[in-house]
Coordinates of C-alpha atoms and ligand atoms in Angstrom, one line a residue:
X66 CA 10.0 48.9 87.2
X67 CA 6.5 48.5 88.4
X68 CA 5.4 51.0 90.9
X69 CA 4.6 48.2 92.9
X70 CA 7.4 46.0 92.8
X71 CA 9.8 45.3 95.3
X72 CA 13.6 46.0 94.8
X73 CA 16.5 44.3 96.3
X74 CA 20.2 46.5 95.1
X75 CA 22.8 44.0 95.0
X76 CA 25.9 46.2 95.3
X77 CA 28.6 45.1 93.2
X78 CA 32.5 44.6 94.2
X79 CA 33.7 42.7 91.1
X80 CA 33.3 39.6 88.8
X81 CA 30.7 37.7 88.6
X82 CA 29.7 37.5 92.2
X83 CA 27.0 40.4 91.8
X84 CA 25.1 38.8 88.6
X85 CA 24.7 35.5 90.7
X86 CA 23.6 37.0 93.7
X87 CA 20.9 38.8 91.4
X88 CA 19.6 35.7 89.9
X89 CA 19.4 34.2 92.8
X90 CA 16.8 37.0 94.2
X91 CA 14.6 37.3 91.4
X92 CA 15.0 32.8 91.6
X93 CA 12.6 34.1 95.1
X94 CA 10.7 36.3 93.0
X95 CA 11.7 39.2 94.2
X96 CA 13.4 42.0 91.6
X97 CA 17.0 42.7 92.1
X98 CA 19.0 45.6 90.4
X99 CA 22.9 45.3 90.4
X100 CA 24.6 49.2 91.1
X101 CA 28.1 49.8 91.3
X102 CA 30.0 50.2 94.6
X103 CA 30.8 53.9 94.0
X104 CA 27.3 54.7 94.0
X105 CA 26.2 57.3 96.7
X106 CA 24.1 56.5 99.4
X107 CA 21.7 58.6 97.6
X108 CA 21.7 56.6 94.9
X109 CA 21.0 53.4 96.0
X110 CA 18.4 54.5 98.7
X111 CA 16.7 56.3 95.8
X112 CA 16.0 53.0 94.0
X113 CA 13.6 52.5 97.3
X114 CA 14.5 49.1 98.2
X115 CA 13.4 47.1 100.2
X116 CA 16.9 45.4 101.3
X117 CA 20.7 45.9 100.0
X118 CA 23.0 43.0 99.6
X119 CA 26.9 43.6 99.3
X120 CA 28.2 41.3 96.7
X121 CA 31.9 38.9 97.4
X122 CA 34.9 40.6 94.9
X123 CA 37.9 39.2 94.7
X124 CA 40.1 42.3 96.6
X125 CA 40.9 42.3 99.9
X126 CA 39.7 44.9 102.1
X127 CA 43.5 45.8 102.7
X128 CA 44.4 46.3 99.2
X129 CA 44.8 49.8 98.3
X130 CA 42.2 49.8 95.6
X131 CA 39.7 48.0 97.6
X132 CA 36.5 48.7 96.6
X133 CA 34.0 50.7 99.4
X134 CA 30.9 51.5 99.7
X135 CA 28.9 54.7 101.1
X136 CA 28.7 54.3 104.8
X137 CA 25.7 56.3 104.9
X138 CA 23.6 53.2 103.7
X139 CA 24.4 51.4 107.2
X140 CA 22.8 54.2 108.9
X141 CA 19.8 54.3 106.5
X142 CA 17.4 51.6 108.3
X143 CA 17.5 49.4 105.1
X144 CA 18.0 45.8 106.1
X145 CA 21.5 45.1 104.7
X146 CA 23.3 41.3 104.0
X147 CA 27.3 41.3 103.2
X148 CA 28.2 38.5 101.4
X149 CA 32.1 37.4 102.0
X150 CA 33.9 40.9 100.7
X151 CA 30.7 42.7 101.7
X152 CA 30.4 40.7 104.9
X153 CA 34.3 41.8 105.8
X154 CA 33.3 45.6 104.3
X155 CA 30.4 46.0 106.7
X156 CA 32.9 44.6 109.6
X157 CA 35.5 46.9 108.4
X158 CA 33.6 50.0 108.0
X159 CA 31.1 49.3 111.4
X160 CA 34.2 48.8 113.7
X161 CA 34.8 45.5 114.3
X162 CA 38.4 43.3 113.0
X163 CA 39.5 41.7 109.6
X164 CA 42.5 40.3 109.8
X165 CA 45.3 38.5 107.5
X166 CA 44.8 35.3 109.4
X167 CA 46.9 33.2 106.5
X168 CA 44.7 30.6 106.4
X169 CA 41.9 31.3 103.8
X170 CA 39.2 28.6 103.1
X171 CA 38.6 27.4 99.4
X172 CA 35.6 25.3 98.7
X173 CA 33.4 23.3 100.7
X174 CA 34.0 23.7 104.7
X175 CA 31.9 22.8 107.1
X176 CA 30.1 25.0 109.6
X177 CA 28.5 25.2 112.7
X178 CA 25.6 27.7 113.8
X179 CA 26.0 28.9 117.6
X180 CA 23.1 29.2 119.7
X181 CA 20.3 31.0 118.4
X182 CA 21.0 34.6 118.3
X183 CA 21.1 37.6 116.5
X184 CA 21.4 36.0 113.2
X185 CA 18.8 33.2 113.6
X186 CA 15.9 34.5 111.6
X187 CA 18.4 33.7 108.4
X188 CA 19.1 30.1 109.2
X189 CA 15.8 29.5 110.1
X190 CA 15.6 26.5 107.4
X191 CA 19.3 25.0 108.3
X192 CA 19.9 22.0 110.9
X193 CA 20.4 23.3 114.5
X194 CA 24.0 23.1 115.7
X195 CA 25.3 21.5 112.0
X196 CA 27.2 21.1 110.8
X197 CA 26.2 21.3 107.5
X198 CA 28.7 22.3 104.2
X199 CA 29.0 25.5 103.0
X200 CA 31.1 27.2 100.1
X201 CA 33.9 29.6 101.1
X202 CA 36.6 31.7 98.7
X203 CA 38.2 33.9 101.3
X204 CA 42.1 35.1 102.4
X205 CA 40.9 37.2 105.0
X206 CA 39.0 36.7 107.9
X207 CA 36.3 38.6 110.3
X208 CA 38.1 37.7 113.3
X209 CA 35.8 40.5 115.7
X210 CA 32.4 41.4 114.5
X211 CA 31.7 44.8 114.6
X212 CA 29.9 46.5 118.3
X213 CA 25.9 45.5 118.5
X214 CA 26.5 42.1 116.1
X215 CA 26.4 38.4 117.6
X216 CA 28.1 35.9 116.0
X217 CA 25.8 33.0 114.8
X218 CA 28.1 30.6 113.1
X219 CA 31.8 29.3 112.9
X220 CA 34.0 27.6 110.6
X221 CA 37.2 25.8 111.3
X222 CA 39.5 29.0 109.9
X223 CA 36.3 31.6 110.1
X224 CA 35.4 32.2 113.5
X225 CA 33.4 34.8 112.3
X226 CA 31.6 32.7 109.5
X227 CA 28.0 34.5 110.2
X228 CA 26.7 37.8 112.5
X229 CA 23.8 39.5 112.7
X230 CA 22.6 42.6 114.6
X231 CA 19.0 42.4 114.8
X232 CA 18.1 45.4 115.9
X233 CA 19.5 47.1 112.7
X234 CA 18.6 44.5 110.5
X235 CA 22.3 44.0 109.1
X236 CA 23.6 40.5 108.9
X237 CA 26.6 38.9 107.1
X238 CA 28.0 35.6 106.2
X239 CA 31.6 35.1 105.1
X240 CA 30.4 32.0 102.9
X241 CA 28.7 32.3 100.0
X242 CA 25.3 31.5 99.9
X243 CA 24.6 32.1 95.9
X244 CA 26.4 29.3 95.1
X245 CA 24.9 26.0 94.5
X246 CA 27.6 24.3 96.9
X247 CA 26.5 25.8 99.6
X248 CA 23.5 23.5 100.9
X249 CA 20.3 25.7 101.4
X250 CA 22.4 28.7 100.3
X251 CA 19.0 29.5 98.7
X252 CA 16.9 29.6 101.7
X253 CA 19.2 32.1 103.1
X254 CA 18.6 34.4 100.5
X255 CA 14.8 33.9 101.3
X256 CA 14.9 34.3 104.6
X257 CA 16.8 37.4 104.0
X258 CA 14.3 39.3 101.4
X259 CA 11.0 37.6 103.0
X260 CA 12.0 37.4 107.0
X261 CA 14.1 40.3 107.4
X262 CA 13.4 42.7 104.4
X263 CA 9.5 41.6 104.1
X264 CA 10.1 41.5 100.3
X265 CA 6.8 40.2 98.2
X266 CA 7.8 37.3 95.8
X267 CA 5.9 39.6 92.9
X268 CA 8.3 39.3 90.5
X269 CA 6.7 36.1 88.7
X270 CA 6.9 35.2 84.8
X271 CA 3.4 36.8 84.3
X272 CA 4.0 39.9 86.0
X273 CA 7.2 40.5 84.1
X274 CA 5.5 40.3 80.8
X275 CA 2.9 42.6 81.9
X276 CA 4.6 45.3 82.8
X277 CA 6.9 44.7 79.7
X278 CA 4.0 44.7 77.7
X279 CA 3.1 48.3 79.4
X280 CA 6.3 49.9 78.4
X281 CA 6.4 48.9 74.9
X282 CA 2.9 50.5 74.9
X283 CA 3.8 53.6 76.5
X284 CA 7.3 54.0 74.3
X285 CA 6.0 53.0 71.0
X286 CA 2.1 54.5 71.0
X287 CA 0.9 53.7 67.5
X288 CA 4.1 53.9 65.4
X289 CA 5.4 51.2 63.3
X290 CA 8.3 48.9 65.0
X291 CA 10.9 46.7 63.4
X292 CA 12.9 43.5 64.9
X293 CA 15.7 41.7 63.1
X294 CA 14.9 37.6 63.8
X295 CA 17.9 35.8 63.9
X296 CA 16.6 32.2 65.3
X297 CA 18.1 32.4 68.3
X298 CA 16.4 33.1 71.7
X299 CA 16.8 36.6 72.4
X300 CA 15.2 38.0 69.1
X301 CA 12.2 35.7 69.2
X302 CA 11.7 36.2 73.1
X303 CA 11.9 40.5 72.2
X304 CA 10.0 39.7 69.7
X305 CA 7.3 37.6 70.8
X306 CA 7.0 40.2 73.7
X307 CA 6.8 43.3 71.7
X308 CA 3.8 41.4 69.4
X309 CA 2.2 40.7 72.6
X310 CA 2.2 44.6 73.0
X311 CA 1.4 46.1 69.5
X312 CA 0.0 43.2 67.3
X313 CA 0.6 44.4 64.0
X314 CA 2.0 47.6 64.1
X315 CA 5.4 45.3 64.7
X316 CA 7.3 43.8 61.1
X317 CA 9.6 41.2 61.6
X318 CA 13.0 40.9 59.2
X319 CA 14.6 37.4 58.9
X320 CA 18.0 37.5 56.8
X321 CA 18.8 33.9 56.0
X322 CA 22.3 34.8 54.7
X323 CA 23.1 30.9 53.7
X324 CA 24.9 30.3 57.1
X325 CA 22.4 29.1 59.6
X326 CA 21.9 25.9 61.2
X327 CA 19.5 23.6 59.1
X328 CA 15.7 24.0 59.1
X329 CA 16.4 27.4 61.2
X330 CA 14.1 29.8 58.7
X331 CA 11.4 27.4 58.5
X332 CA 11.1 27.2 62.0
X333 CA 11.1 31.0 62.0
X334 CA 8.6 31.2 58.8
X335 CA 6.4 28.4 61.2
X336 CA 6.5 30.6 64.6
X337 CA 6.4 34.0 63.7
X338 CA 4.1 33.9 61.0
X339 CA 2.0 30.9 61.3
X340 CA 1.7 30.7 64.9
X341 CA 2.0 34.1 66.2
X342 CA 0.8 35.5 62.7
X343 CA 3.7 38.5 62.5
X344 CA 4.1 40.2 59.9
X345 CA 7.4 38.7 58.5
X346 CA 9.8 39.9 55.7
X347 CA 12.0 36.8 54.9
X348 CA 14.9 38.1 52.7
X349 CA 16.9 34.8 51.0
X350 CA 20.4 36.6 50.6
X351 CA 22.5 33.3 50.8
X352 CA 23.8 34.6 47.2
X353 CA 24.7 38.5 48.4
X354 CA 26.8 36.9 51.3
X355 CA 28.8 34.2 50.0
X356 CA 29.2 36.7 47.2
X357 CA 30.9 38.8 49.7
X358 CA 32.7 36.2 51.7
X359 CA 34.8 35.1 48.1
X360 CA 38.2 34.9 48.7
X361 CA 37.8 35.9 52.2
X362 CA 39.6 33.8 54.7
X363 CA 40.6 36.2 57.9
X364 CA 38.0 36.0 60.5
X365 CA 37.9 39.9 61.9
X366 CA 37.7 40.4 57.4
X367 CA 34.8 37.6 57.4
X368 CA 33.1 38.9 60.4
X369 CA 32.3 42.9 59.3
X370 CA 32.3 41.5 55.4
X371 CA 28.8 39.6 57.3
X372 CA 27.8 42.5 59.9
X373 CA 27.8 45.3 56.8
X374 CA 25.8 42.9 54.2
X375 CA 23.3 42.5 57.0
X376 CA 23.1 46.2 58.1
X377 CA 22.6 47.1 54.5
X378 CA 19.5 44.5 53.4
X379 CA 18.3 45.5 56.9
X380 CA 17.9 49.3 55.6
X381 CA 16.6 48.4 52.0
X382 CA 13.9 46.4 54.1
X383 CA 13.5 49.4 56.4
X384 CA 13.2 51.9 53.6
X385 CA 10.3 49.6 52.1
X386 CA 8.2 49.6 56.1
X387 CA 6.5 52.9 55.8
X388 CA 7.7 55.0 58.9
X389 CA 9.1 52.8 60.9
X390 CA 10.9 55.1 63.8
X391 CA 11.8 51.6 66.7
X392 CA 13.9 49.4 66.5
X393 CA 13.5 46.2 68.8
X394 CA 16.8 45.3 70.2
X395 CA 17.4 41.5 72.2
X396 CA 20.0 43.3 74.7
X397 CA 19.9 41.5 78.4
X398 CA 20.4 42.7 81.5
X399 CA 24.2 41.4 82.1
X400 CA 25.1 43.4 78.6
X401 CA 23.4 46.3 80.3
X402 CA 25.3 45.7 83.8
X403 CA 28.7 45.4 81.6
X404 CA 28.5 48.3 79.3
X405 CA 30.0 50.9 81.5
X406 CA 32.1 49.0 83.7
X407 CA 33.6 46.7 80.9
X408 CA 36.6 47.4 79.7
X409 CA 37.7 43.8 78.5
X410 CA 39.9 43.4 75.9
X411 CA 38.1 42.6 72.4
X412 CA 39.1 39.5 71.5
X413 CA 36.9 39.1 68.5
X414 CA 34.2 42.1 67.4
X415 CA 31.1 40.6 68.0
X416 CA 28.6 40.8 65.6
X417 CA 24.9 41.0 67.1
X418 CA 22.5 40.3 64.0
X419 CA 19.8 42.6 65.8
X420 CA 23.0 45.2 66.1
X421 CA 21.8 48.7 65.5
X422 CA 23.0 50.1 62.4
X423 CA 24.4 53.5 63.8
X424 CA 23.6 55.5 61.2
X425 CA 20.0 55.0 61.1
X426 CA 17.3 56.8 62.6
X427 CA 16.0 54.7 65.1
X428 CA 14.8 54.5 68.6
X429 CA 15.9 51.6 70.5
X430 CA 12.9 49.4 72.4
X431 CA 14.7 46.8 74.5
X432 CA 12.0 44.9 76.4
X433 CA 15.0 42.8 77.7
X434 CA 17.0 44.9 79.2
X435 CA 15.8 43.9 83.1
X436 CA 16.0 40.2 82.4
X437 CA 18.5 37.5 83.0
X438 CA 19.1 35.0 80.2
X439 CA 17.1 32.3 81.9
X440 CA 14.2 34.7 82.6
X441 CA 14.3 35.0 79.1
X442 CA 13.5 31.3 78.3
X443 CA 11.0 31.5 81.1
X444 CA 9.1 34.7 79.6
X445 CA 9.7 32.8 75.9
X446 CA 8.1 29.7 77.6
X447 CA 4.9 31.5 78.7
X448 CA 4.5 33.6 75.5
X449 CA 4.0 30.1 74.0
X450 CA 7.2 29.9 71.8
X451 CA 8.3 26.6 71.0
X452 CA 10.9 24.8 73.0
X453 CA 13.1 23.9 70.2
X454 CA 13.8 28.4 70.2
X455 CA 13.5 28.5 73.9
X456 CA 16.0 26.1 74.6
X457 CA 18.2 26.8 71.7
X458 CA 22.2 26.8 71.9
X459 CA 23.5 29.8 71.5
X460 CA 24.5 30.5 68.0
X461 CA 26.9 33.0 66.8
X462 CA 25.7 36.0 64.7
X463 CA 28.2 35.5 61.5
X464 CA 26.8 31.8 61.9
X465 CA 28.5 28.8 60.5
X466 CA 31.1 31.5 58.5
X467 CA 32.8 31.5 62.2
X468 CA 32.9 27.5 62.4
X469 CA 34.5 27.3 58.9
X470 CA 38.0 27.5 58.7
X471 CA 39.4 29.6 55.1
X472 CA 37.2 30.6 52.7
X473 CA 33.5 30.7 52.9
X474 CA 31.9 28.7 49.9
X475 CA 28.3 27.1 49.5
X476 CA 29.8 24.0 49.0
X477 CA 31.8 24.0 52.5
X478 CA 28.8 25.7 54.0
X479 CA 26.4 22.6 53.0
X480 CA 29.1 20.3 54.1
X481 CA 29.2 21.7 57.8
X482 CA 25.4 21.9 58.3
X483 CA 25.4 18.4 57.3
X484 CA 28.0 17.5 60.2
X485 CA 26.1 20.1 62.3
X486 CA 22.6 18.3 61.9
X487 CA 24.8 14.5 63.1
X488 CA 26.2 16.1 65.9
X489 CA 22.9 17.7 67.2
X490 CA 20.7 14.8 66.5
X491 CA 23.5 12.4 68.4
X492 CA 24.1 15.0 71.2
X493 CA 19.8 15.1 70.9
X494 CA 19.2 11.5 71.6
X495 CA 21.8 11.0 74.4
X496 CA 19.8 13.4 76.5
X497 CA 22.8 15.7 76.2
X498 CA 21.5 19.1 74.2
X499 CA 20.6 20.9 77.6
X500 CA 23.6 20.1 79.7
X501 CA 26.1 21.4 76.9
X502 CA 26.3 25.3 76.3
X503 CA 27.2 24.4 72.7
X504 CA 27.8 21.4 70.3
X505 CA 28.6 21.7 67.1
X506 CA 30.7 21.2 64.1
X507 CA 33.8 23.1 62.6
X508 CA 35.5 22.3 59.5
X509 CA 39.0 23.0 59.2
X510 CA 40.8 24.6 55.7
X511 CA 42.6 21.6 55.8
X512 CA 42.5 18.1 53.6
X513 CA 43.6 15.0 54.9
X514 CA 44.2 11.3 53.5
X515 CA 41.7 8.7 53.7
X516 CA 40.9 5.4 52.7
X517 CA 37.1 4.3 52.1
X518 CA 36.2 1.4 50.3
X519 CA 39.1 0.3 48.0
X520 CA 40.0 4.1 47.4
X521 CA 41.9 7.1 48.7
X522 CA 40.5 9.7 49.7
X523 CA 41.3 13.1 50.3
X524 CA 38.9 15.5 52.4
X525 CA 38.2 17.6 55.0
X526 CA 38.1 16.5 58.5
X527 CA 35.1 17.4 60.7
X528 CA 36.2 18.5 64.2
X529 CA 33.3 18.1 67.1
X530 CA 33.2 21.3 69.6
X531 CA 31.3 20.4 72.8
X532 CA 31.6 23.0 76.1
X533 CA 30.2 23.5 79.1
X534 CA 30.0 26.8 80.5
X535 CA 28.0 29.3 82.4
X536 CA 28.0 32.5 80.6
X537 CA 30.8 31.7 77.5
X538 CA 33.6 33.7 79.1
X539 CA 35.1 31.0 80.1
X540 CA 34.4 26.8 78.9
X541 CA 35.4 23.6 79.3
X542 CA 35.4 21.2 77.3
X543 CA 32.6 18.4 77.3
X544 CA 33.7 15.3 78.2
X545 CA 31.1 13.4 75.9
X546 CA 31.2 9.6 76.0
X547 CA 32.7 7.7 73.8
X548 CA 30.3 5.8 72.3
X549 CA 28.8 9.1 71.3
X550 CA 31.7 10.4 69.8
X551 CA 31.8 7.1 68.1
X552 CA 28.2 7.2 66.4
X553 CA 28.7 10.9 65.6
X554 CA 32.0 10.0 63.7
X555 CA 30.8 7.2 61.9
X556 CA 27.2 8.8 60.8
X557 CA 29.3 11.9 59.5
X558 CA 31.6 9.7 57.5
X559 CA 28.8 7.9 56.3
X560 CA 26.3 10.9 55.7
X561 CA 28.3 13.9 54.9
X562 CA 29.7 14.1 51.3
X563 CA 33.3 15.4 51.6
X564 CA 34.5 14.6 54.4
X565 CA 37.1 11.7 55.3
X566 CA 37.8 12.5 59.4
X567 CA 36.6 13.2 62.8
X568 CA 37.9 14.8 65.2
X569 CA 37.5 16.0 68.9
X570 CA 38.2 19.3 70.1
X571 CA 39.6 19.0 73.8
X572 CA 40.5 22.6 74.1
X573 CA 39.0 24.7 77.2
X574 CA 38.0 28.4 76.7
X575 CA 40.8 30.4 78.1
X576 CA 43.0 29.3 76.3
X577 CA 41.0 28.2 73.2
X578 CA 37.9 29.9 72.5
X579 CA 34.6 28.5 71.8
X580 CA 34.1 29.2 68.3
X581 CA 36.9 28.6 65.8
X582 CA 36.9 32.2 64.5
Ligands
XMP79 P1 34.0 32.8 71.8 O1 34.2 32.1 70.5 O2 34.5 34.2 71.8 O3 32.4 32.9 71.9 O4 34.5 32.0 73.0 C1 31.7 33.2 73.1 C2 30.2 33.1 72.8 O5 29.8 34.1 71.9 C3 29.3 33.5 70.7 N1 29.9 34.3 69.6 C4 29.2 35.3 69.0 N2 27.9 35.7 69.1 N3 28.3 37.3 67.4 C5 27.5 36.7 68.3 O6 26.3 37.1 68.4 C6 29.6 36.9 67.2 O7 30.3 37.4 66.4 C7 30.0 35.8 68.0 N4 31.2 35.2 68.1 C8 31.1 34.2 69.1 C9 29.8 32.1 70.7 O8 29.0 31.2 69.9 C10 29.9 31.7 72.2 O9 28.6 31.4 72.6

């Protein structure tokens, strides 16, 4: 980080709580870095922020594995906010009462800030009195705030709901301000890292790609750098960034291995090397991977048959770069939070096409690795990339192979980009694309009967996945209207060769999940 930029550590008790809170802060322009609750004091007071939030977690403090969190940084004169676990934490561990009340509050609840006191400087931008709605998840309840706090707000079941000792600076709210239900949850947050913390809202678009562009300097001096393209945002935003940093010394390798969405390596072929004038190495290996996928029909089979053809074109390409020694990787920040405390069960082996092929001799540059996914867009945005990669679905690495039930052909291939391009262009038009976290086609090893015309038919079905979702661990399923589902039926039928049916996939992620494969 910038010498000059401010930090806020968002300490982290679980789920997703922690990543919110942290997009929220660098939302007010002010970095944030997530640490783990076992840090020491040390630790987190040598990342010199400016102010510490404790993140919500879904223990209770009771629980015998409830997380903590050095006690030491209460002492340290840093100004501190606990959010709902963190807020009953800082009450638990600074002498005042939690209790098992039995009645928790789920969802919206309505609160009411007391006179102005300790905590005022926070609600500065709220109605006085209320009350006004706010987002609560809690079992537990700060029934006595710890000595030196006054309380500043109450719910119904929280009588406790907001505290603040001034003199400290440590303040906590058993709501949670991150989320979007909680009505000028945001200002809250500001208050807290611009009143209280005197934070500087430096951590703007520009900035970012300026100190990016420094580090890629510093790491890669004048030798030769590599990035894998694969069309999707990541790759072009790394990229675009690292270009932005060395010019020419960076080569760019697109692998169009016959199973990407249509027109996707002429819009890379237009960006990178027409507009941005990279040097780009476009290998056409549709041939090499179908060859591969013959016969293949399990997914896990499909999915390293596709991540070992790539890894090995990728080296004959590398061999051909003369001394390349970097390797530009797309990773974000939330992989970066995740590795090391992750310990999910792998439900399918992902396949990143910019994955590092172990054996090779390369150093890693990951001008990523800071941002958020929607920093990402914004930093692709300002490096001039086209909306149409900015704002891209995500797309799975193995490609359409993943949304094609059985075996892998050219001919099923072509028939699923044809659906694909329908249920885009429909999805397109009705002002959908940006709402949905993906839409797209799958098409099933089965063959159904049809009639069309005066004949029978027998053909594949096309099924239409739609979700909504924040981060694809978990999905719902898109309640599109019908007479969307309707015009993407009847174009496919009419338009795609091959196929006789349409279907509608009304499975949420658990227990389906979003791809097919
Ligand atoms: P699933 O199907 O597991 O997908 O619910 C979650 C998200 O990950 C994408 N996905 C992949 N991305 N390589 C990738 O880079 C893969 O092998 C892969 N498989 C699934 C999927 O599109 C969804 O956004």
């Amino acid at each position: 980080m910038a010498a000059d930029t401010d930090v806020v550590v968002v300490v982290d008790f679980g789920a997703q709580y922690a990543q919110l809170i942290a997009r929220r802060v660098r939302q007010a322009r002010v970095y944030s870095e997530i640490i783990r609750h076992d840090a020491t004091a040390e630790e987190i007071l040598s990342r010199r922020p400016k102010g510490i939030i404790l993140s919500g977690g879904p223990a209770s403090v009771y629980a015998d594995w409830a997380p903590t969190v050095d006690p030491a940084i209460f002492a340290a004169g840093v100004p501190i906010l606990g959010i709902c676990y963190g807020a009953q934490l800082m009450t638990r561990q600074l002498g005042g009462t939690v209790a098992r009340t039995g009645r928790g509050e789920y969802g919206r609840t309505p609160l009411t800030l007391g006179a102005p006191g300790a905590a005022a400087s926070l609600f500065a931008d709220w109605p006085a009195g209320g009350p006004i709605d706010v987002w609560m998840s809690h079992g537990d309840a700060v029934t006595v705030a710890p000595p030196g706090f006054v309380v500043a707000a109450t719910t119904p079941d929280a009588p406790v709901a907001a505290m603040g000792d001034a003199e400290r600076r440590l303040y906590a709210v058993q709501f949670h301000p991150e989320v979007v239900h909680t009505e000028r949850g945001q200002s809250l947050i500001e208050r807290f890292l611009f009143d209280v913390c005197g934070a500087l809202p430096t951590w703007t678009h520009t900035n970012i790609i300026e100190h990016a562009v420094e580090q890629i300097r510093a790491q890669v001096g004048a030798s030769r750098v590599l990035c894998a393209l694969s069309g999707g945002v990541d790759s072009a935003v790394a990229a675009a960034l690292v270009h932005r940093a060395v010019g020419d010394q960076l080569t760019c390798v697109f692998v169009d291995n016959g199973l990407m969405r249509a027109g996707e390596g002429e819009q890379v072929e237009e960006t990178f090397r027409r507009q941005f004038h990279v040097d780009l190495v476009h290998v056409k290996a549709a041939d090499r991977f179908f060859g591969v996928l013959e016969g293949v029909t399990d997914p896990e089979v499909k999915r390293k048959a596709i991540g070992e053809t790539f890894i090995r074109i990728f080296e004959e390409v590398a061999r051909d770069v003369d001394d390349a020694r970097f390797l530009v990787q797309g990773t974000l920040y939330p992989d970066v939070i995740e590795s090391g405390t992750a310990d999910a069960a792998n439900i399918k082996s992902h396949h990143n096409v910019g994955g590092l092929p172990e054996d090779m001799a390369f150093d890693l540059v990951e001008p990523l690795r800071l941002l958020f996914k929607d920093e990402v867009r914004a930093v692709g945005e300002e490096l001039g990339l086209p909306e149409e990669i900015v704002w891209r679905q995500p797309f799975p690495g193995p490609g359409l192979a993943v949304r094609i039930v059985g075996e892998v052909t050219p001919e099923r291939a072509a028939v699923l980009r044809a659906a694909d391009v329908v249920v885009l262009d429909e999805v397109r038009r009705a002002g959908l694309y940006d709402q949905l976290w993906q839409s797209f086609a799958v098409l099933p090893a089965v063959r159904t009967v049809g009639v069309m015309g005066d004949g029978r038919t027998y053909a594949y079905p096309i099924v239409i996945r739609a979700v909504t979702s924040d981060d694809a661990m978990t999905a719902d399923w898109a309640r599109l209207p019908y007479d969307l589902v309707e015009r993407i039926s009847s174009r496919i039928i009419n338009e795609v060769d091959g196929v006789n049916r349409v279907a509608l996939d009304v499975t949420s992620k658990p227990p389906g999940t979003i791809e097919w494969e």
